[in-house]
mmCIF file of C-alpha atoms in Angstrom:
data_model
loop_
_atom_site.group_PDB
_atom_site.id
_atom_site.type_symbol
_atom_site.label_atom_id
_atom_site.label_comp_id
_atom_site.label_asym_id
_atom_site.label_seq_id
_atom_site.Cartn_x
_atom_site.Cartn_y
_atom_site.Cartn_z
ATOM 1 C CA UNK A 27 317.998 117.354 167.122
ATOM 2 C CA UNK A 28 320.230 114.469 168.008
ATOM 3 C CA UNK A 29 318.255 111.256 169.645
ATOM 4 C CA UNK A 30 319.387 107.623 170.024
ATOM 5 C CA UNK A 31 318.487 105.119 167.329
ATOM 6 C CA UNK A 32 318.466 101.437 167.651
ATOM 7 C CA UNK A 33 320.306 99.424 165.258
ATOM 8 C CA UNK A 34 319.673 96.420 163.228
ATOM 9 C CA UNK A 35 322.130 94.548 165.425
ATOM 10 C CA UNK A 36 320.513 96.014 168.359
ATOM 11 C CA UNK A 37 322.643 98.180 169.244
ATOM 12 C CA UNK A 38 321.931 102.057 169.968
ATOM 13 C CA UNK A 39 323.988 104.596 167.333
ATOM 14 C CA UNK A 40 323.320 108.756 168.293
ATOM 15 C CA UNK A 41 321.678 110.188 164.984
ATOM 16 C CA UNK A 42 320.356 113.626 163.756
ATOM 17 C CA UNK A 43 316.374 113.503 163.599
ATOM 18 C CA UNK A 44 314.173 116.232 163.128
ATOM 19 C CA UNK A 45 312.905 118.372 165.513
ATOM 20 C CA UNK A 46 309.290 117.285 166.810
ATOM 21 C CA UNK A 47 306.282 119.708 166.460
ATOM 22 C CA UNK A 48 303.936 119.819 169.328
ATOM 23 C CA UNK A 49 300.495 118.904 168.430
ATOM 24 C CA UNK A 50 297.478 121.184 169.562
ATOM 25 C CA UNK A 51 297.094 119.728 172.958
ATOM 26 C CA UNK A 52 300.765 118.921 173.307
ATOM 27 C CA UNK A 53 303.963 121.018 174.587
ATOM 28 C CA UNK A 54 307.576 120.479 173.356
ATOM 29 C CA UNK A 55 309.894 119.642 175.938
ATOM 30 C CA UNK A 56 313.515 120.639 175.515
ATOM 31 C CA UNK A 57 315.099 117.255 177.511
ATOM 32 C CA UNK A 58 317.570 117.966 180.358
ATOM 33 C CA UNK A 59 317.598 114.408 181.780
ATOM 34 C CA UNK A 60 317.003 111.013 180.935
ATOM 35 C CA UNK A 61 316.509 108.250 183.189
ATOM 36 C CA UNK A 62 317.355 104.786 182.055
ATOM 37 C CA UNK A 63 315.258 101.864 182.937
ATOM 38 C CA UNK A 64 315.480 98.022 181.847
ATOM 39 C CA UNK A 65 312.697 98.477 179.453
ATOM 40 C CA UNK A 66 314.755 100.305 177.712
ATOM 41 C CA UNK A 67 317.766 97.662 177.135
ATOM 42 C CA UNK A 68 314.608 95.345 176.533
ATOM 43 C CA UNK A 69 313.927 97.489 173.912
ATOM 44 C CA UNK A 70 317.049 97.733 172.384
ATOM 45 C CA UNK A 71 317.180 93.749 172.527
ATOM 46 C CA UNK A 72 314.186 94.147 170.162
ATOM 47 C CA UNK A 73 312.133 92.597 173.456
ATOM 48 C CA UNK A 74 309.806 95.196 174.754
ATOM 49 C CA UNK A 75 309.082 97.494 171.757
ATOM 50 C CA UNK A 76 307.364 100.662 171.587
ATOM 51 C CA UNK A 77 303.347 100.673 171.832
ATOM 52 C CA UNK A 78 301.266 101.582 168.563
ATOM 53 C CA UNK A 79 302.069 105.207 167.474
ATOM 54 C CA UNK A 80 305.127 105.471 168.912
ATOM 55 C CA UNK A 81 309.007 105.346 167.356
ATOM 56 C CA UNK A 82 310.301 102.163 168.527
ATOM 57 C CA UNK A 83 313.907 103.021 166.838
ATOM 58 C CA UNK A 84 314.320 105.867 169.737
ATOM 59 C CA UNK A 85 313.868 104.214 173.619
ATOM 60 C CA UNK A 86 313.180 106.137 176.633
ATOM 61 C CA UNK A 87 310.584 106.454 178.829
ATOM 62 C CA UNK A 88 311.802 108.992 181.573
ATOM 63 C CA UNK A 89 312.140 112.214 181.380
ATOM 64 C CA UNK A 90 312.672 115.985 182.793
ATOM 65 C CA UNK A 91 313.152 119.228 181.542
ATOM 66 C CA UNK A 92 311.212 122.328 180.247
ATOM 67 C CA UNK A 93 308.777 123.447 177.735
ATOM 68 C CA UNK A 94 310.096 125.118 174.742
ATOM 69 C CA UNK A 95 306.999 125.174 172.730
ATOM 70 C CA UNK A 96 302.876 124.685 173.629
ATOM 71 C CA UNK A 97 300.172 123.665 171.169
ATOM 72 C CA UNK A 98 297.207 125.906 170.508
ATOM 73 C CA UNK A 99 294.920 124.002 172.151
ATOM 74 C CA UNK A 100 297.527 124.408 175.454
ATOM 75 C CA UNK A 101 295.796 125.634 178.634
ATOM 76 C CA UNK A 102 297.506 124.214 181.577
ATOM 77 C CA UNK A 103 301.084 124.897 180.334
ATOM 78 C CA UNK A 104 303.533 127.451 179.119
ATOM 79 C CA UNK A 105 306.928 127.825 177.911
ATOM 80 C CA UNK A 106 309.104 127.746 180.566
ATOM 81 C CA UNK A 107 307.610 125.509 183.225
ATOM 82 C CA UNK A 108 310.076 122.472 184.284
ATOM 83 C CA UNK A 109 308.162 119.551 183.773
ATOM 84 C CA UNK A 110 309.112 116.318 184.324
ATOM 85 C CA UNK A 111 307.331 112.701 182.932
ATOM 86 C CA UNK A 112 306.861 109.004 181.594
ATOM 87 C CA UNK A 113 305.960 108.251 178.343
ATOM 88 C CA UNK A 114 305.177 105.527 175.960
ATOM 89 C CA UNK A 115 308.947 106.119 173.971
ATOM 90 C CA UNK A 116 311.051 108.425 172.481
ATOM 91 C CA UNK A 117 312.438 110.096 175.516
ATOM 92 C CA UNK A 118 316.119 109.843 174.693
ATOM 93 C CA UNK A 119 316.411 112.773 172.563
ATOM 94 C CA UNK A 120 317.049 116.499 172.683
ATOM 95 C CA UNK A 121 313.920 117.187 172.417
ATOM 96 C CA UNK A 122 309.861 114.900 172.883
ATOM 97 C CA UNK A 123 306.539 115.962 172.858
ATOM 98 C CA UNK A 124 303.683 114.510 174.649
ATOM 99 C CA UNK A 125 300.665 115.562 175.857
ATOM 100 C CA UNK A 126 300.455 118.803 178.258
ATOM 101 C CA UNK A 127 297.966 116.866 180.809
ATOM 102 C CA UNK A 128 300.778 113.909 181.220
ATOM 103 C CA UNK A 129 303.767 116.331 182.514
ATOM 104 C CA UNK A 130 304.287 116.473 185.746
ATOM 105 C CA UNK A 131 305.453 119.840 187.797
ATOM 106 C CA UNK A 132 308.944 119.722 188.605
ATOM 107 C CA UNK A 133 309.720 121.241 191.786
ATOM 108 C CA UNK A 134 312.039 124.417 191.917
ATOM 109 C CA UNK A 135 314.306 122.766 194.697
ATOM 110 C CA UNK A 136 314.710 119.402 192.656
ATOM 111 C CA UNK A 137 317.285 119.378 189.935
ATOM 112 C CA UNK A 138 316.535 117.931 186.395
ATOM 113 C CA UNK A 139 318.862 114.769 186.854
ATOM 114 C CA UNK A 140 317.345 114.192 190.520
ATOM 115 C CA UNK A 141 313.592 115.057 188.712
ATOM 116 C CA UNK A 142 314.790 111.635 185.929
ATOM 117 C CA UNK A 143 314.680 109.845 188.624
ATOM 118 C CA UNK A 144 311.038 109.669 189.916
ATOM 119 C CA UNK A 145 308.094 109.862 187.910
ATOM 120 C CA UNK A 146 308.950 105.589 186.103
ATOM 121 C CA UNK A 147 309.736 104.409 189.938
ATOM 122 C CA UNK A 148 307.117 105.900 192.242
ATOM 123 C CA UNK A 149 304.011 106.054 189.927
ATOM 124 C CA UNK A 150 304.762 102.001 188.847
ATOM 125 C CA UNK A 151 305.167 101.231 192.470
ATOM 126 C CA UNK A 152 302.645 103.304 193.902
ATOM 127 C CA UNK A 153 299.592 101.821 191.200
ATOM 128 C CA UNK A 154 301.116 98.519 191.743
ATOM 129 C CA UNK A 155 300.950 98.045 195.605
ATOM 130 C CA UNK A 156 297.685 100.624 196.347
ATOM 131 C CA UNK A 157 295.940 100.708 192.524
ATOM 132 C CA UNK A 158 296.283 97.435 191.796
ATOM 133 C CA UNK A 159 297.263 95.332 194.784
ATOM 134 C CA UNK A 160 294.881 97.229 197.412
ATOM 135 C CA UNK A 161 297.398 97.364 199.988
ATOM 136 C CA UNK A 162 296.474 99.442 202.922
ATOM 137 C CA UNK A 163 298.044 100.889 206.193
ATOM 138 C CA UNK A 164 299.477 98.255 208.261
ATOM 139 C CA UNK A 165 299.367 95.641 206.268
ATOM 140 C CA UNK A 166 302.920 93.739 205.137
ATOM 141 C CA UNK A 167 303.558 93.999 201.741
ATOM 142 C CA UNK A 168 306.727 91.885 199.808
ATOM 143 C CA UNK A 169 308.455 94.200 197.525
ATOM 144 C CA UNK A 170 310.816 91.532 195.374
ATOM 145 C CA UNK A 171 313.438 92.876 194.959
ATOM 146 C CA UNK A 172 313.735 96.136 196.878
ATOM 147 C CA UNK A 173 317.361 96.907 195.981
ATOM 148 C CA UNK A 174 317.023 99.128 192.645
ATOM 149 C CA UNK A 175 314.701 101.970 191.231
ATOM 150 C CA UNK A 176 311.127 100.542 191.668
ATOM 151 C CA UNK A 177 311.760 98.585 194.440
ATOM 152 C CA UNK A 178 312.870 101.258 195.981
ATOM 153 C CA UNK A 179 310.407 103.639 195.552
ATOM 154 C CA UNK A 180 308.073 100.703 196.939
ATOM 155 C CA UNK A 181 309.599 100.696 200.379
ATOM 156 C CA UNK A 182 309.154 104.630 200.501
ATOM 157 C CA UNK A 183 305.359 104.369 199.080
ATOM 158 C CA UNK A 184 304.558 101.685 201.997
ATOM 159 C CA UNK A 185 306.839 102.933 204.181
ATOM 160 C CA UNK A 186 305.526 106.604 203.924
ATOM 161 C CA UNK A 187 301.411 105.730 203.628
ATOM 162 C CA UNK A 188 301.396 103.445 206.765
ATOM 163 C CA UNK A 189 302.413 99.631 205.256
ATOM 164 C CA UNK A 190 305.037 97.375 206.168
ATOM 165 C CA UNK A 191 307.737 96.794 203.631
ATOM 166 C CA UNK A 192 309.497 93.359 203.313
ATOM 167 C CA UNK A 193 312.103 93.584 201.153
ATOM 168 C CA UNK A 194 314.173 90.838 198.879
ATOM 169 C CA UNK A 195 317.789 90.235 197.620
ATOM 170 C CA UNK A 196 319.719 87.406 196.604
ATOM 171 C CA UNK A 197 322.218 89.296 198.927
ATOM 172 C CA UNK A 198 321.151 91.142 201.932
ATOM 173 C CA UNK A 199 323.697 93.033 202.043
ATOM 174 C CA UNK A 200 322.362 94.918 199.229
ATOM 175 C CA UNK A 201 319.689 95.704 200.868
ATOM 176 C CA UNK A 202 321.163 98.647 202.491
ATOM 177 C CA UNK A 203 320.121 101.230 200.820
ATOM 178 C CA UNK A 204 316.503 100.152 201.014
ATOM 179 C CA UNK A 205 316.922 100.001 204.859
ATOM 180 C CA UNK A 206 317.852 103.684 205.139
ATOM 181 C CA UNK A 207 314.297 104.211 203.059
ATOM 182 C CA UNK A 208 312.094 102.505 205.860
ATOM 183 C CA UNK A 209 312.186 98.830 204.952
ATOM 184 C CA UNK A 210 311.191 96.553 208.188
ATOM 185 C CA UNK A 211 312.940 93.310 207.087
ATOM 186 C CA UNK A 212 315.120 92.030 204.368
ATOM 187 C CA UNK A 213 314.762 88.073 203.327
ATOM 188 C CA UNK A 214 316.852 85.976 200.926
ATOM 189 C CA UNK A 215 315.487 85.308 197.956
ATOM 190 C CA UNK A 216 316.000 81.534 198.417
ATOM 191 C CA UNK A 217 313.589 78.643 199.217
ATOM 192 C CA UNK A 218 313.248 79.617 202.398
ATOM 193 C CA UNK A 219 311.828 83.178 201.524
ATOM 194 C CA UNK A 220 307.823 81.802 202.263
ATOM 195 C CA UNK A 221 308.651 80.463 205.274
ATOM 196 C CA UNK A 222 310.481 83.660 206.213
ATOM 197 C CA UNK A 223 307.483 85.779 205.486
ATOM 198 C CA UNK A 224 305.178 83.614 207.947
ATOM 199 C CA UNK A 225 307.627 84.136 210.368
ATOM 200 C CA UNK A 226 307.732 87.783 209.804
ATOM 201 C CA UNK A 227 303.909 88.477 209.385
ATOM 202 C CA UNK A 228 302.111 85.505 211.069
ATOM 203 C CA UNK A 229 299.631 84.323 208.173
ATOM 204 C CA UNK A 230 301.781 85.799 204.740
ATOM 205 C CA UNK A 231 301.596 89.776 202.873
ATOM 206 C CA UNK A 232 298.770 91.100 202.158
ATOM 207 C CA UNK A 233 300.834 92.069 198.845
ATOM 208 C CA UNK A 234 303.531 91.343 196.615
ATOM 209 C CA UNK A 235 304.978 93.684 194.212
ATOM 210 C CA UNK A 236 306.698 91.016 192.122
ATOM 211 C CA UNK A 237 309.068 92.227 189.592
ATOM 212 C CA UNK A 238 311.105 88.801 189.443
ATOM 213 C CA UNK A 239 309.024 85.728 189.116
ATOM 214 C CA UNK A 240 308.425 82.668 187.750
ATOM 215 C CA UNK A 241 308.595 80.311 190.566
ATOM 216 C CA UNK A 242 305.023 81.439 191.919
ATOM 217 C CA UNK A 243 304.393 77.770 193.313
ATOM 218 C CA UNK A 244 306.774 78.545 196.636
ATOM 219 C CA UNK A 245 306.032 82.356 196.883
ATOM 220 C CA UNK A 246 302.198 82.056 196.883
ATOM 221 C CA UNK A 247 303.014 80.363 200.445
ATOM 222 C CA UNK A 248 303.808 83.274 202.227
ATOM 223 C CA UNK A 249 300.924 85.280 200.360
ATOM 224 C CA UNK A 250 297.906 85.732 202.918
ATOM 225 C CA UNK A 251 294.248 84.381 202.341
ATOM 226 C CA UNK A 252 292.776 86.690 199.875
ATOM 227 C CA UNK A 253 296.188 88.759 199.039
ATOM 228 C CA UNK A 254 297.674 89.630 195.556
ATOM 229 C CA UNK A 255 300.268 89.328 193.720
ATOM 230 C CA UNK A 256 301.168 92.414 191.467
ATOM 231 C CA UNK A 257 303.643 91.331 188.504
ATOM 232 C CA UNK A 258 305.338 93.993 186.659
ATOM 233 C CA UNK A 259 308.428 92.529 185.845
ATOM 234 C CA UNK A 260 309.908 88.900 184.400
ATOM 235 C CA UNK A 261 313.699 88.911 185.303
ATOM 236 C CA UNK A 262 313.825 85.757 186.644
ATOM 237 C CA UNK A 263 311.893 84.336 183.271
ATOM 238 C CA UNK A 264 308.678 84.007 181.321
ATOM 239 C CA UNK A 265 307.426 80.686 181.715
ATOM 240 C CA UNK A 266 305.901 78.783 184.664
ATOM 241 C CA UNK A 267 303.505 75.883 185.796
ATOM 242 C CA UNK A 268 301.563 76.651 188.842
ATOM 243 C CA UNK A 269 299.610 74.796 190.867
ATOM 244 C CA UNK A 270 296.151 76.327 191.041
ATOM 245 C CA UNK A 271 294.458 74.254 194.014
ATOM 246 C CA UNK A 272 296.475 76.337 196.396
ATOM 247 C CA UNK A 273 295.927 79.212 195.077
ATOM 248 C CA UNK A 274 292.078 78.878 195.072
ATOM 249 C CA UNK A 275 291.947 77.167 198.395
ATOM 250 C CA UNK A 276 293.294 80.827 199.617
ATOM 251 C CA UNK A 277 291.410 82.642 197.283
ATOM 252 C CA UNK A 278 294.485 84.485 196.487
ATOM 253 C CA UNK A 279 294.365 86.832 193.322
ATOM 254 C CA UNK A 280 297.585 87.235 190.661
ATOM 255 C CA UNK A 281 297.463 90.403 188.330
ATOM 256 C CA UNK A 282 300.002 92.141 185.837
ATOM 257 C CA UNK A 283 300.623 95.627 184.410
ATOM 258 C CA UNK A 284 302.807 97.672 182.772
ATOM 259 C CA UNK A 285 303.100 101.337 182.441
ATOM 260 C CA UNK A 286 303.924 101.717 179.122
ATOM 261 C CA UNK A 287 300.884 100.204 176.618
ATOM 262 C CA UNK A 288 298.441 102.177 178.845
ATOM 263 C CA UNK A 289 296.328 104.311 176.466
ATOM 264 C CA UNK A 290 296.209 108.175 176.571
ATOM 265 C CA UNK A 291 293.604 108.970 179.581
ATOM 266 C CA UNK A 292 294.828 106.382 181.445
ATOM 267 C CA UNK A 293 298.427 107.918 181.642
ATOM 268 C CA UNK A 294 296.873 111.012 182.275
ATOM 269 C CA UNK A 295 294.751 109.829 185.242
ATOM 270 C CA UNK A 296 298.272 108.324 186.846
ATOM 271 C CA UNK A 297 299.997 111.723 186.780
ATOM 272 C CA UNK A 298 296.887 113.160 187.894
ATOM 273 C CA UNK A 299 297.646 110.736 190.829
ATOM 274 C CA UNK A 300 301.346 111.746 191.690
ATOM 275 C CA UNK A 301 300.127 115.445 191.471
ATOM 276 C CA UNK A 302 297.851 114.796 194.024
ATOM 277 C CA UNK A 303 298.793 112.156 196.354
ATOM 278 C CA UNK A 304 302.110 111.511 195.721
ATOM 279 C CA UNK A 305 303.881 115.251 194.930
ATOM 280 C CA UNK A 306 302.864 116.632 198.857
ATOM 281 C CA UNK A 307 305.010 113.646 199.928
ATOM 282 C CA UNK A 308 308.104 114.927 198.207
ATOM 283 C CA UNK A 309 307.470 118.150 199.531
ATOM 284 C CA UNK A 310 307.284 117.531 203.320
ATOM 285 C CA UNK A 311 309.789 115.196 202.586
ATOM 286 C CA UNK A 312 307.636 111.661 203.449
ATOM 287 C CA UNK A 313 308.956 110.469 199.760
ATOM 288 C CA UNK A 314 312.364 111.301 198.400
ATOM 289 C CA UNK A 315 314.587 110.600 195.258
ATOM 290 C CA UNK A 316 316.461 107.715 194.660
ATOM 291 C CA UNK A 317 320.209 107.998 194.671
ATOM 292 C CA UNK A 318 320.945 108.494 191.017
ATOM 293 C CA UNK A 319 324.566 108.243 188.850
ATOM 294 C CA UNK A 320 324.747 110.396 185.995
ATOM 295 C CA UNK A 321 326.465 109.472 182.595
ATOM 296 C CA UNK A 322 326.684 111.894 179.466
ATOM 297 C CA UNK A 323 323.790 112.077 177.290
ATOM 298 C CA UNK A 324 326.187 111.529 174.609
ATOM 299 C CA UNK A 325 327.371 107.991 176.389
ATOM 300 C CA UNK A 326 324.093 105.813 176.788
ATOM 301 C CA UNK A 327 325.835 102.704 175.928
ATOM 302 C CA UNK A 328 327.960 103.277 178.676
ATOM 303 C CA UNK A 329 324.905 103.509 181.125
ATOM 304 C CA UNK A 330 323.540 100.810 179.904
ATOM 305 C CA UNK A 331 326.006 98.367 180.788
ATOM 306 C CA UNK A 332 326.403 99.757 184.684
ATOM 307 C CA UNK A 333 322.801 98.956 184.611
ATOM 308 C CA UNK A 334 323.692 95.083 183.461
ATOM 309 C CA UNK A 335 326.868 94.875 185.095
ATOM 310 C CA UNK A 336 326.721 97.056 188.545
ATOM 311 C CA UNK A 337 324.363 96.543 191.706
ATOM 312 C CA UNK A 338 324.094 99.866 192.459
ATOM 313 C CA UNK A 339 320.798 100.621 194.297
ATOM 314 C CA UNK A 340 319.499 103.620 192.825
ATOM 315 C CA UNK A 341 318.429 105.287 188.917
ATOM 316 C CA UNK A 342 321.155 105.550 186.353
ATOM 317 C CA UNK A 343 320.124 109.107 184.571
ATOM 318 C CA UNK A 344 321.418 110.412 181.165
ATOM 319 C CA UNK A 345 322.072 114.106 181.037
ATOM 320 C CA UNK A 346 322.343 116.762 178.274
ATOM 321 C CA UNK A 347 324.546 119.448 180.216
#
């Protein structure tokens, strides 16, 4: 099969590999779509590499197509079924395996490029706001910034279970797109964004789904008595000093996660989760994909730099056909 292989000057080369071979309780998915997230240039960067067990030399996390081959130990699958998925690595390839419990169903009316776009987006944002960050109908909830794949998804999740999104750009202008998805209000991401959110909410979120940081000092202003910060992302840097007497004087609580060094039955318990909370939303139509730009499976360089160099709000997806 032909995957993508990182290089020793971190760059990504496409190279023949062999074929994987499902393991008893795994199924072989023959990959129709890719879709292309920032831990992937991470990785390439040699920044963010694969967990234990898994190739860091091929990146990809994303994933939909169908099962070409089932393990013996299979029960819930069969060759055939579109599937779509996030795993731990390896996705951009002809071919992945993984196991059959972690596939998600792919609907019949959704397209394997549209399918690359949703399982990364919506199952980070919805265990980062509701898992993790508690957030519940009616509360305000920050989602920093709501102008590409995650963010986006967070303004459906809240929008669609109840919550009030907030939503942050450096421009608000690009925060279009994440207005036609049910966002309430867009705010700067300036100095003035804590002051904003008081203005907005009265006493601060309940939540913020942080995927920016560092400069926690000013934002933990506009985050309520007793609210939480979710981090899952460091583009704005790695290192901070905060202040921790305001932060206990509101009893506020700051957590991280990622996705991606989860171990086995926790990754199967969060696709247990879209199948059963989050996949009736697509179907009435409460959730729905994120605009998506398609490159050649044979050009992922070229979709990684729109992903550096473009604004676009939406999932950048790699396909084979």
């Amino acid at each position: 099969m032909q995957a993508w292989q990182i290089q020793d000057d971190h760059t990504i080369k496409l190279a023949s590999m062999t074929t994987p071979e499902p393991g008893p309780d795994q199924v072989r998915v023959k990959v129709r779509a890719m879709g292309v997230n920032r831990a992937d240039i991470l990785q390439v960067k040699g920044l963010y590499p694969a967990p234990p067990g898994f190739d860091s030399s091929v990146p990809g996390l994303e994933y939909a197509g169908e099962i070409e081959a089932v393990g013996s130990q299979v029960m819930g699958r069969k060759v055939g079924d579109r599937v779509m998925g996030l795993i731990p690595g390896c996705a951009y390839s002809e071919y992945l395996v993984t196991h059959e419990r972690e596939t998600l169903t792919l609907p019949d009316d959704i397209d394997f490029a549209t399918g690359a776009t949703i399982p990364e987006a919506f199952l980070t944002a919805y265990r980062a706001m509701f898992l993790e960050g508690g957030l519940q109908p009616g509360q305000w909830v920050l989602v920093r910034p709501a102008t590409a794949g995650v963010g986006l998804a967070g303004v459906q999740l809240a929008n669609a279970l109840g919550a009030r999104p907030i939503g942050s750009s450096r421009n608000l202008d690009n925060l279009a797109t994440a207005r036609e998805m049910g966002l309430v209000e867009g705010v700067l991401e300036d100095d003035t964004l804590p002051e904003r959110l008081k203005e907005i909410t009265g006493d601060g979120v309940a939540v913020i789904f942080d995927m920016v940081g560092p400069d926690w000092n000013q934002l933990l202003k506009g985050l309520r008595i007793e609210g939480t910060l979710v981090m899952i992302g460091v583009l704005g840097g790695t290192k901070t000093e905060l202040d921790l007497r305001g932060m206990m004087q509101r009893r506020q609580t700051l957590t991280a996660m990622t996705m991606r060094s989860q171990p086995l039955e926790k990754r199967i318990a969060i696709a247990n989760v879209f199948n059963d909370r989050l996949a009736p939303l697509f179907a009435n139509g409460r959730l729905r994909p994120l605009p998506l730009k398609t490159f050649p499976f044979s050009d992922a360089p070229a979709a990684h730099a729109h992903m550096i160099e473009d604004a676009f709000s939406g999932k950048r997806v790699l396909v084979t056909d």
